[in-house]
Short mmCIF file of C-alpha atoms in Angstrom, two decimals:
data_model
loop_
_atom_site.label_atom_id
_atom_site.label_comp_id
_atom_site.label_asym_id
_atom_site.label_seq_id
_atom_site.Cartn_x
_atom_site.Cartn_y
_atom_site.Cartn_z
CA GLN A 1 13.52 6.27 9.96
CA PRO A 2 14.70 7.02 13.52
CA VAL A 3 12.68 6.72 16.62
CA ALA A 4 12.15 10.07 18.30
CA ILE A 5 10.64 9.99 21.84
CA ALA A 6 9.01 13.38 23.05
CA GLY A 7 9.19 13.82 26.71
CA ARG A 8 9.62 10.91 29.21
CA THR A 9 6.93 8.68 28.05
CA ILE A 10 7.86 6.15 25.36
CA ALA A 11 4.35 5.41 24.09
CA ARG A 12 1.18 7.56 24.54
CA SER A 13 -1.58 5.39 22.66
CA PHE A 14 -3.30 2.24 23.82
CA TRP A 15 -1.48 0.23 21.17
CA GLY A 16 1.99 1.63 22.14
CA LYS A 17 1.38 1.33 25.89
CA ALA A 18 0.08 -2.18 25.42
CA TRP A 19 3.09 -3.25 23.47
CA CYS A 20 5.42 -1.88 26.24
CA ASP A 21 3.38 -3.42 28.99
CA ASN A 22 3.60 -6.73 27.28
CA LEU A 23 7.38 -6.43 26.87
CA GLU A 24 7.83 -5.45 30.48
CA ALA A 25 5.94 -8.69 31.64
CA TYR A 26 9.00 -10.51 30.37
CA SER A 27 10.56 -11.29 33.69
CA ASP A 28 13.49 -13.08 32.36
CA TYR A 29 14.73 -9.87 30.78
CA ALA A 30 13.91 -7.54 33.71
CA ASN A 31 17.70 -6.53 34.02
CA ARG A 32 17.97 -5.61 30.28
CA LEU A 33 14.86 -3.47 29.74
CA PRO A 34 15.91 -0.44 31.73
CA ARG A 35 19.00 -0.06 29.65
CA GLY A 36 16.87 -0.32 26.58
CA ARG A 37 14.40 2.42 27.79
CA THR A 38 17.35 4.69 28.29
CA TYR A 39 18.80 3.94 24.82
CA VAL A 40 15.49 4.57 23.02
CA SER A 41 14.72 7.76 25.01
CA ASN A 42 18.19 9.14 23.98
CA GLY A 43 17.63 8.68 20.40
CA SER A 44 19.85 5.77 19.99
CA VAL A 45 17.57 3.82 17.63
CA VAL A 46 18.64 5.59 14.57
CA ASP A 47 16.58 3.46 12.22
CA LEU A 48 13.62 1.17 12.72
CA ARG A 49 11.62 -0.79 10.04
CA ILE A 50 8.65 -3.16 10.83
CA ASP A 51 7.48 -5.60 8.17
CA THR A 52 5.62 -8.86 8.24
CA GLY A 53 7.16 -10.92 10.89
CA GLN A 54 10.30 -8.83 11.05
CA VAL A 55 11.77 -5.90 12.84
CA ARG A 56 15.08 -4.50 11.71
CA ALA A 57 17.01 -1.57 13.55
CA LEU A 58 20.22 0.21 13.77
CA VAL A 59 21.07 1.23 17.29
CA ALA A 60 23.92 3.46 18.16
CA GLY A 61 26.11 2.51 20.98
CA SER A 62 30.03 2.44 21.07
CA GLU A 63 29.31 1.82 17.43
CA VAL A 64 26.18 1.28 15.34
CA TYR A 65 24.87 -2.22 15.83
CA ARG A 66 22.38 -4.08 13.49
CA VAL A 67 19.49 -5.64 15.35
CA GLU A 68 17.08 -8.17 13.92
CA VAL A 69 14.02 -9.49 15.61
CA ASP A 70 11.83 -12.28 14.01
CA VAL A 71 8.28 -12.62 15.16
CA GLN A 72 6.29 -15.81 14.67
CA ALA A 73 2.86 -15.54 13.01
CA LEU A 74 -0.11 -15.59 15.18
CA GLU A 75 -1.48 -19.11 14.91
CA ARG A 76 -4.82 -19.72 13.26
CA ALA A 77 -6.64 -20.99 16.27
CA PRO A 78 -5.91 -17.92 18.61
CA TRP A 79 -6.65 -15.53 15.76
CA GLN A 80 -9.95 -17.12 14.92
CA ALA A 81 -10.77 -16.98 18.61
CA ILE A 82 -10.11 -13.30 18.64
CA VAL A 83 -12.17 -12.76 15.49
CA LYS A 84 -15.01 -14.70 17.01
CA ASP A 85 -14.97 -12.93 20.37
CA CYS A 86 -15.02 -9.57 18.59
CA SER A 87 -17.74 -10.52 16.29
CA GLY A 88 -20.75 -8.07 16.33
CA GLN A 89 -18.97 -5.28 18.22
CA VAL A 90 -19.28 -2.94 15.29
CA SER A 91 -18.21 0.46 17.02
CA SER A 92 -15.25 -1.31 18.60
CA LEU A 93 -14.10 -2.55 15.40
CA ILE A 94 -14.23 0.68 13.69
CA GLU A 95 -12.17 2.06 16.54
CA VAL A 96 -9.70 -0.72 15.75
CA LEU A 97 -9.19 0.68 12.22
CA GLN A 98 -8.94 4.26 13.64
CA GLY A 99 -6.32 3.12 16.16
CA ARG A 100 -8.68 3.18 19.10
CA LEU A 101 -10.23 0.31 21.12
CA SER A 102 -13.20 -0.16 23.29
CA LYS A 103 -12.61 -1.85 26.75
CA ALA A 104 -14.14 -5.02 25.61
CA VAL A 105 -12.02 -5.34 22.51
CA MET A 106 -9.07 -4.24 24.49
CA ALA A 107 -9.26 -7.29 26.74
CA ILE A 108 -9.60 -9.55 23.83
CA VAL A 109 -6.61 -8.41 21.91
CA THR A 110 -4.32 -8.27 25.13
CA ARG A 111 -5.03 -11.69 26.50
CA PRO A 112 -1.69 -13.04 27.71
CA GLY A 113 -0.36 -15.68 25.40
CA GLN A 114 -3.63 -15.67 23.25
CA GLY A 115 -3.78 -12.00 22.13
CA LEU A 116 -2.04 -10.18 19.44
CA PHE A 117 1.11 -9.27 21.46
CA PRO A 118 3.87 -11.98 21.18
CA GLN A 119 5.50 -13.86 23.87
CA PRO A 120 9.36 -14.25 24.28
CA ARG A 121 9.25 -17.72 22.96
CA GLN A 122 7.51 -16.47 19.73
CA MET A 123 10.53 -14.23 19.00
CA LYS A 124 14.09 -14.56 17.98
CA PHE A 125 16.76 -11.79 18.76
CA ARG A 126 19.95 -11.09 16.99
CA CYS A 127 22.42 -8.24 17.54
CA SER A 128 25.79 -7.56 16.07
CA CYS A 129 27.16 -6.50 19.52
CA PRO A 130 29.54 -8.55 21.38
CA ASP A 131 26.99 -9.09 24.27
CA SER A 132 26.10 -12.76 24.50
CA ALA A 133 22.79 -12.25 26.15
CA SER A 134 19.71 -13.30 24.06
CA MET A 135 18.23 -9.83 24.82
CA CYS A 136 20.99 -7.20 24.88
CA LYS A 137 20.11 -3.56 25.58
CA HIS A 138 20.16 -2.87 21.84
CA VAL A 139 17.45 -5.40 21.33
CA ALA A 140 15.51 -3.91 24.32
CA ALA A 141 15.76 -0.48 22.80
CA THR A 142 14.60 -1.74 19.46
CA LEU A 143 11.45 -3.51 21.08
CA TYR A 144 10.67 -0.22 22.89
CA GLY A 145 11.01 1.59 19.64
CA VAL A 146 8.24 -0.66 18.15
CA GLY A 147 5.93 0.56 21.05
CA ALA A 148 6.73 4.25 20.01
CA ARG A 149 6.03 3.57 16.41
CA LEU A 150 2.73 1.86 17.26
CA ASP A 151 1.47 5.11 18.40
CA ASP A 152 1.18 6.40 14.84
CA GLU A 153 0.82 3.22 12.93
CA PRO A 154 -1.18 0.67 15.20
CA GLU A 155 -1.72 -1.35 11.92
CA LEU A 156 1.84 -2.46 12.09
CA LEU A 157 1.07 -4.81 14.95
CA PHE A 158 -1.21 -6.81 12.76
CA ARG A 159 1.45 -6.77 9.89
CA LEU A 160 3.95 -7.99 12.34
CA ARG A 161 1.84 -10.83 13.43
CA HIS A 162 0.79 -11.97 9.84
CA VAL A 163 -2.86 -11.11 10.40
CA GLN A 164 -5.27 -8.76 8.65
CA PRO A 165 -7.39 -6.23 10.81
CA LEU A 166 -10.15 -6.48 8.05
CA ASP A 167 -10.70 -10.07 9.16
CA LEU A 168 -12.40 -8.66 12.30
CA ILE A 169 -14.78 -6.50 10.02
CA GLY A 170 -15.59 -9.46 7.81
CA GLN A 171 -17.38 -11.16 10.67
CA VAL A 172 -19.87 -8.25 11.04
CA GLY A 173 -23.10 -8.47 9.35
CA ALA A 174 -25.96 -5.96 8.72
CA ALA A 175 -27.87 -7.43 11.64
CA SER A 176 -24.95 -6.91 14.00
CA VAL A 177 -24.79 -3.25 12.85
CA ALA A 178 -28.49 -2.83 13.62
CA ALA A 179 -28.18 -4.41 17.04
CA SER A 180 -25.33 -2.50 18.33
CA PRO A 181 -26.48 0.50 20.36
CA ASP A 182 -23.41 2.42 19.37
CA ALA A 183 -23.23 1.47 15.69
CA HIS A 184 -25.22 4.36 14.36
CA GLY A 185 -23.00 6.91 16.11
CA ALA A 186 -19.82 5.19 15.28
CA LEU A 187 -20.81 4.97 11.48
CA ALA A 188 -22.03 8.46 11.24
CA GLY A 189 -18.66 10.01 11.08
CA ALA A 190 -17.20 7.28 8.86
CA ASP A 191 -16.63 7.26 5.12
CA LEU A 192 -18.19 3.93 4.31
CA SER A 193 -16.75 3.82 0.73
CA ALA A 194 -13.22 4.04 2.23
CA LEU A 195 -13.86 1.89 5.24
CA PHE A 196 -15.57 -1.09 3.70
CA GLY A 197 -14.34 -0.83 0.08
CA LEU A 198 -17.93 -0.28 -1.26
CA ASP A 199 -18.37 1.51 -4.67
CA LEU A 200 -21.16 3.95 -3.48
CA GLY A 201 -20.69 6.20 -6.46
CA GLU A 202 -20.26 9.85 -6.40
CA ALA A 203 -22.83 12.27 -5.35
CA PRO A 204 -23.90 14.41 -8.37
CA ALA A 205 -22.59 17.98 -8.44
CA PRO A 206 -25.13 20.56 -7.77
CA ARG A 207 -26.52 22.40 -11.02
CA VAL A 208 -25.23 25.85 -11.13
CA VAL A 209 -27.47 28.37 -12.76
CA PRO A 210 -25.59 31.42 -14.14
CA PRO A 211 -26.97 34.80 -13.06
CA PRO A 212 -28.69 36.84 -15.82
CA PRO A 213 -26.51 39.44 -17.62
CA PRO A 214 -26.65 43.13 -16.18
CA PRO A 215 -28.79 45.55 -17.97
CA ALA A 216 -27.05 47.76 -20.43
CA VAL A 217 -26.23 51.26 -19.13
CA GLY A 218 -24.74 54.36 -20.58
CA ALA A 219 -21.24 55.57 -20.41
CA GLY A 220 -21.71 58.01 -17.73
CA ALA A 221 -23.54 55.33 -15.54
CA ARG A 222 -20.76 52.97 -16.17
CA ARG A 223 -18.21 55.45 -14.82
CA ALA A 224 -20.27 56.23 -11.77
CA THR A 225 -20.89 52.52 -10.98
CA ALA A 226 -17.03 51.82 -11.39
CA LYS A 227 -16.29 54.62 -8.84
CA ALA A 228 -18.84 53.49 -6.42
CA ALA A 229 -18.09 49.73 -6.73
CA PRO A 230 -16.11 48.38 -3.82
CA LYS A 231 -12.80 46.72 -4.70
CA ALA A 232 -13.07 42.95 -5.17
CA ALA A 233 -11.74 40.77 -2.31
CA PRO A 234 -8.75 38.62 -3.36
CA LYS A 235 -9.71 35.09 -4.37
CA ALA A 236 -8.92 32.55 -1.73
CA THR A 237 -6.53 29.84 -2.83
CA PRO A 238 -8.77 26.66 -3.16
CA ARG A 239 -7.88 23.73 -0.93
CA ARG A 240 -6.68 20.61 -2.73
CA THR A 241 -8.86 17.66 -2.65
CA VAL A 242 -7.75 13.83 -3.06
CA ALA A 243 -9.92 10.80 -3.94
CA ALA A 244 -9.89 7.43 -2.10
CA SER A 245 -9.02 5.76 -5.36
CA GLU A 246 -5.79 7.96 -5.72
CA LEU A 247 -4.78 7.20 -2.14
CA LEU A 248 -5.16 3.39 -2.71
CA ALA A 249 -3.09 3.70 -5.91
CA ARG A 250 -0.29 5.15 -3.93
CA GLY A 251 -0.47 2.26 -1.38
CA ILE A 252 -2.44 3.84 1.42
CA PRO A 253 -4.70 1.14 2.78
CA ARG A 254 -8.45 1.76 3.49
CA HIS A 255 -8.19 1.55 7.21
CA MET A 256 -5.26 4.08 7.16
CA ILE A 257 -7.55 6.53 5.17
CA GLN A 258 -10.33 5.93 7.91
CA SER A 259 -8.00 6.64 10.62
CA TRP A 260 -6.68 9.83 9.21
CA LEU A 261 -10.31 10.97 8.70
CA GLY A 262 -10.86 10.30 12.30
CA THR A 263 -7.75 12.45 13.40
CA GLY A 264 -8.17 15.40 11.13
CA VAL A 265 -5.32 14.55 8.63
CA LEU A 266 -8.12 14.30 5.93
CA VAL A 267 -11.40 16.04 6.04
CA ALA A 268 -14.56 14.55 4.44
CA THR A 269 -16.36 16.47 1.81
CA ALA A 270 -19.96 16.37 0.43
CA GLN A 271 -18.62 14.05 -2.32
CA ARG A 272 -18.31 10.42 -1.24
CA GLY A 273 -14.66 9.30 -1.54
CA VAL A 274 -13.28 12.62 -2.01
CA TYR A 275 -11.38 14.50 0.97
CA ARG A 276 -9.97 17.73 1.50
CA THR A 277 -6.22 17.79 2.47
CA THR A 278 -4.79 19.59 5.43
CA ALA A 279 -1.39 20.81 6.35
CA GLN A 280 -0.53 17.43 7.56
CA THR A 281 -1.71 15.27 4.72
CA ASP A 282 1.43 15.29 2.44
CA THR A 283 3.71 14.83 5.40
CA ARG A 284 1.73 11.76 6.72
CA ILE A 285 1.38 10.15 3.41
CA ALA A 286 5.22 10.63 2.62
CA GLY A 287 6.03 9.18 6.03
CA TYR A 288 3.76 6.22 5.73
CA LEU A 289 5.27 5.26 2.21
CA ALA A 290 8.86 5.96 3.33
CA ARG A 291 8.53 3.28 6.02
CA GLY A 292 7.29 0.70 3.39
CA VAL A 293 4.09 -0.14 5.11
CA GLY A 294 1.99 0.68 2.09
CA LYS A 295 3.79 -1.98 -0.10
#
């Protein structure tokens, strides 16, 4: 699972940029970070895996070095404060699950020392290289690689800090939805059965009435009709559909399904909890499961 950087920018999304901004606020490591940026940009992070409280990487230098970063769980009190401060901001929370944030929630989750992003004292670095510094260039490259990975999978930040993004949704009641001026617009494009785990049932299929049989005609008329009839157009290959229950069974979480609906990886259909696949769907599912984030 290498980190591939397209262009000169390591991260493009809010999540990725915020991670890198937090990293660059570590003044104690200012002399190591530029080398780390060069390494990750050159494709030296040949494998990167993010799990609960752990980052593991292989970084190519004069040889391939093994990097391990342990990240402390976000303590209960600051996480509860984040949840409380986000309570009732329904449209912003839906954007969280889709990998986007409003400015209000942005300020909450990036609070220095109290937000989702870890401080240096909350991490332990290890690298198999001979450099005795606590953060060597291989560790710095790994941390920048995390920022790049968050572009595509922002939910990994919550996993890394031992918290659940759905805790934020759990604080929102029906009254909050009604009170939010943006709630109706935000919810209109959301598949609620996938987003909140509600069993809304499937919409009944429309009843199809077969057309009446054609009237009987003589042999001469049949031959004339056959000559006059235009050639039938080739049948289009039907697009494949996939159900939310199938994706969940394969290890794709609900917030990832909702994110893919918002970015066009999946397309909603008239049937609740059933989506049409696109050219990206199989690739994104395989990539998500290969990284182990669905386990």
